[in-house]
Amino acid sequence: MVEHLTVETFKAKVFNFEENKDWKFEGNRPCLVDFYADWCGPCKAVAPILEELQEEYGDNLDIYKIDTEKERELASMFGIQSIPSLLFIPTDGQPQMSQGAMSKESFKQAFSEVLGVGE
């Protein structure tokens, strides 16, 4: 199941921006963070795809969602201007941001190329 993050759970599971100035991933497996809003049409289109992918990839990958309306601090910290914005985070290396809705195949390709994760 895709997990919704707050500022507190984001700091524990992804990046503790209060303790670290430079990027330091807190998780133990690659993840995707979906910045979305309930009123966003493309976000609604992506949501069921992300649920399917979380089931398919299971413990190889974590998929998180951040409601930009409720978590404005996180949205502004990442400079979210348009949604959906998708943050691909490998366990090592820098995260990569993608904007706009993606197809299931595009997600799978990004999981493989950016995160080094297969199903």
mmCIF file of C-alpha atoms in Angstrom:
data_model
loop_
_atom_site.group_PDB
_atom_site.id
_atom_site.type_symbol
_atom_site.label_atom_id
_atom_site.label_comp_id
_atom_site.label_asym_id
_atom_site.label_seq_id
_atom_site.Cartn_x
_atom_site.Cartn_y
_atom_site.Cartn_z
ATOM 1 C CA MET A 1 0.000 0.000 0.000
ATOM 2 C CA VAL A 2 1.235 3.478 -0.877
ATOM 3 C CA GLU A 3 2.000 5.464 2.290
ATOM 4 C CA HIS A 4 1.100 9.122 2.835
ATOM 5 C CA LEU A 5 3.842 11.153 4.509
ATOM 6 C CA THR A 6 3.774 14.141 6.830
ATOM 7 C CA VAL A 7 6.775 16.341 7.616
ATOM 8 C CA GLU A 8 7.628 14.101 10.572
ATOM 9 C CA THR A 9 7.406 10.781 8.704
ATOM 10 C CA PHE A 10 9.256 12.318 5.723
ATOM 11 C CA LYS A 11 12.156 13.255 8.011
ATOM 12 C CA ALA A 12 12.249 9.721 9.453
ATOM 13 C CA LYS A 13 11.888 7.768 6.197
ATOM 14 C CA VAL A 14 13.308 9.960 3.434
ATOM 15 C CA PHE A 15 15.395 13.004 4.407
ATOM 16 C CA ASN A 16 15.872 14.732 7.754
ATOM 17 C CA PHE A 17 16.354 18.279 6.481
ATOM 18 C CA GLU A 18 16.599 19.678 10.008
ATOM 19 C CA GLU A 19 19.718 17.628 10.813
ATOM 20 C CA ASN A 20 21.367 17.499 7.374
ATOM 21 C CA LYS A 21 22.131 20.315 4.975
ATOM 22 C CA ASP A 22 23.342 17.936 2.262
ATOM 23 C CA TRP A 23 21.189 15.132 0.899
ATOM 24 C CA LYS A 24 21.250 12.033 3.119
ATOM 25 C CA PHE A 25 18.666 9.368 2.357
ATOM 26 C CA GLU A 26 17.162 7.888 5.528
ATOM 27 C CA GLY A 27 15.506 4.866 3.898
ATOM 28 C CA ASN A 28 16.904 1.388 3.347
ATOM 29 C CA ARG A 29 15.460 0.793 -0.129
ATOM 30 C CA PRO A 30 14.816 3.016 -3.159
ATOM 31 C CA CYS A 31 11.649 5.067 -3.129
ATOM 32 C CA LEU A 32 9.375 7.293 -5.154
ATOM 33 C CA VAL A 33 7.707 10.334 -3.619
ATOM 34 C CA ASP A 34 4.568 11.565 -5.399
ATOM 35 C CA PHE A 35 3.760 15.217 -4.677
ATOM 36 C CA TYR A 36 0.043 15.570 -5.443
ATOM 37 C CA ALA A 37 -3.221 17.370 -4.606
ATOM 38 C CA ASP A 38 -6.726 15.931 -4.367
ATOM 39 C CA TRP A 39 -8.097 18.393 -6.974
ATOM 40 C CA CYS A 40 -5.436 17.507 -9.592
ATOM 41 C CA GLY A 41 -6.749 15.419 -12.507
ATOM 42 C CA PRO A 42 -3.380 13.995 -13.643
ATOM 43 C CA CYS A 43 -2.613 13.137 -9.981
ATOM 44 C CA LYS A 44 -5.835 11.130 -9.795
ATOM 45 C CA ALA A 45 -4.820 9.292 -12.981
ATOM 46 C CA VAL A 46 -1.419 8.374 -11.520
ATOM 47 C CA ALA A 47 -2.733 7.201 -8.107
ATOM 48 C CA PRO A 48 -4.072 3.759 -9.164
ATOM 49 C CA ILE A 49 -0.908 3.113 -11.222
ATOM 50 C CA LEU A 50 1.228 3.763 -8.136
ATOM 51 C CA GLU A 51 -0.933 1.394 -6.059
ATOM 52 C CA GLU A 52 -0.470 -1.334 -8.708
ATOM 53 C CA LEU A 53 3.275 -0.740 -8.876
ATOM 54 C CA GLN A 54 3.635 -0.899 -5.087
ATOM 55 C CA GLU A 55 1.942 -4.313 -5.151
ATOM 56 C CA GLU A 56 4.086 -5.530 -8.054
ATOM 57 C CA TYR A 57 7.404 -4.312 -6.642
ATOM 58 C CA GLY A 58 6.602 -5.164 -3.018
ATOM 59 C CA ASP A 59 9.625 -4.921 -0.730
ATOM 60 C CA ASN A 60 11.983 -3.820 -3.543
ATOM 61 C CA LEU A 61 10.671 -0.255 -3.462
ATOM 62 C CA ASP A 62 8.720 2.187 -1.284
ATOM 63 C CA ILE A 63 6.151 4.527 -2.813
ATOM 64 C CA TYR A 64 5.143 7.567 -0.781
ATOM 65 C CA LYS A 65 2.612 10.339 -1.413
ATOM 66 C CA ILE A 66 2.743 13.897 -0.129
ATOM 67 C CA ASP A 67 -0.379 16.077 -0.267
ATOM 68 C CA THR A 68 0.984 19.486 -1.317
ATOM 69 C CA GLU A 69 -2.070 21.220 0.166
ATOM 70 C CA LYS A 70 -1.486 19.771 3.642
ATOM 71 C CA GLU A 71 2.322 19.604 3.596
ATOM 72 C CA ARG A 72 3.215 23.025 2.207
ATOM 73 C CA GLU A 73 6.598 23.036 3.953
ATOM 74 C CA LEU A 74 7.714 19.922 2.041
ATOM 75 C CA ALA A 75 6.286 21.186 -1.242
ATOM 76 C CA SER A 76 8.134 24.500 -0.927
ATOM 77 C CA MET A 77 11.351 22.820 0.202
ATOM 78 C CA PHE A 78 11.420 20.869 -3.074
ATOM 79 C CA GLY A 79 10.240 23.837 -5.123
ATOM 80 C CA ILE A 80 7.094 22.082 -6.319
ATOM 81 C CA GLN A 81 5.514 24.329 -8.955
ATOM 82 C CA SER A 82 3.372 21.840 -10.835
ATOM 83 C CA ILE A 83 1.824 18.533 -9.880
ATOM 84 C CA PRO A 84 2.166 15.703 -10.037
ATOM 85 C CA SER A 85 5.860 16.028 -9.299
ATOM 86 C CA LEU A 86 7.623 12.717 -8.822
ATOM 87 C CA LEU A 87 10.845 12.380 -6.858
ATOM 88 C CA PHE A 88 12.821 9.221 -7.652
ATOM 89 C CA ILE A 89 15.237 8.443 -4.815
ATOM 90 C CA PRO A 90 17.929 5.752 -5.194
ATOM 91 C CA THR A 91 19.534 4.386 -2.038
ATOM 92 C CA ASP A 92 22.862 5.887 -3.159
ATOM 93 C CA GLY A 93 23.224 9.071 -5.149
ATOM 94 C CA GLN A 94 21.069 12.095 -5.732
ATOM 95 C CA PRO A 95 17.296 12.074 -6.180
ATOM 96 C CA GLN A 96 15.818 12.982 -9.565
ATOM 97 C CA MET A 97 12.600 14.958 -10.045
ATOM 98 C CA SER A 98 10.133 14.359 -12.861
ATOM 99 C CA GLN A 99 7.053 16.464 -13.533
ATOM 100 C CA GLY A 100 3.726 15.434 -14.973
ATOM 101 C CA ALA A 101 1.786 12.200 -15.119
ATOM 102 C CA MET A 102 3.598 9.098 -16.350
ATOM 103 C CA SER A 103 2.423 5.804 -17.798
ATOM 104 C CA LYS A 104 2.970 2.563 -15.934
ATOM 105 C CA GLU A 105 5.675 1.602 -18.458
ATOM 106 C CA SER A 106 7.438 4.942 -17.937
ATOM 107 C CA PHE A 107 7.460 4.358 -14.185
ATOM 108 C CA LYS A 108 8.910 0.876 -14.668
ATOM 109 C CA GLN A 109 11.615 2.266 -16.944
ATOM 110 C CA ALA A 110 12.497 4.962 -14.382
ATOM 111 C CA PHE A 111 12.528 2.395 -11.561
ATOM 112 C CA SER A 112 15.018 0.339 -13.564
ATOM 113 C CA GLU A 113 17.208 3.208 -14.867
ATOM 114 C CA VAL A 114 17.140 5.684 -11.961
ATOM 115 C CA LEU A 115 16.547 3.411 -8.979
ATOM 116 C CA GLY A 116 18.155 0.203 -10.243
ATOM 117 C CA VAL A 117 15.060 -1.771 -9.248
ATOM 118 C CA GLY A 118 13.305 -4.597 -11.075
ATOM 119 C CA GLU A 119 10.031 -6.257 -10.118
#
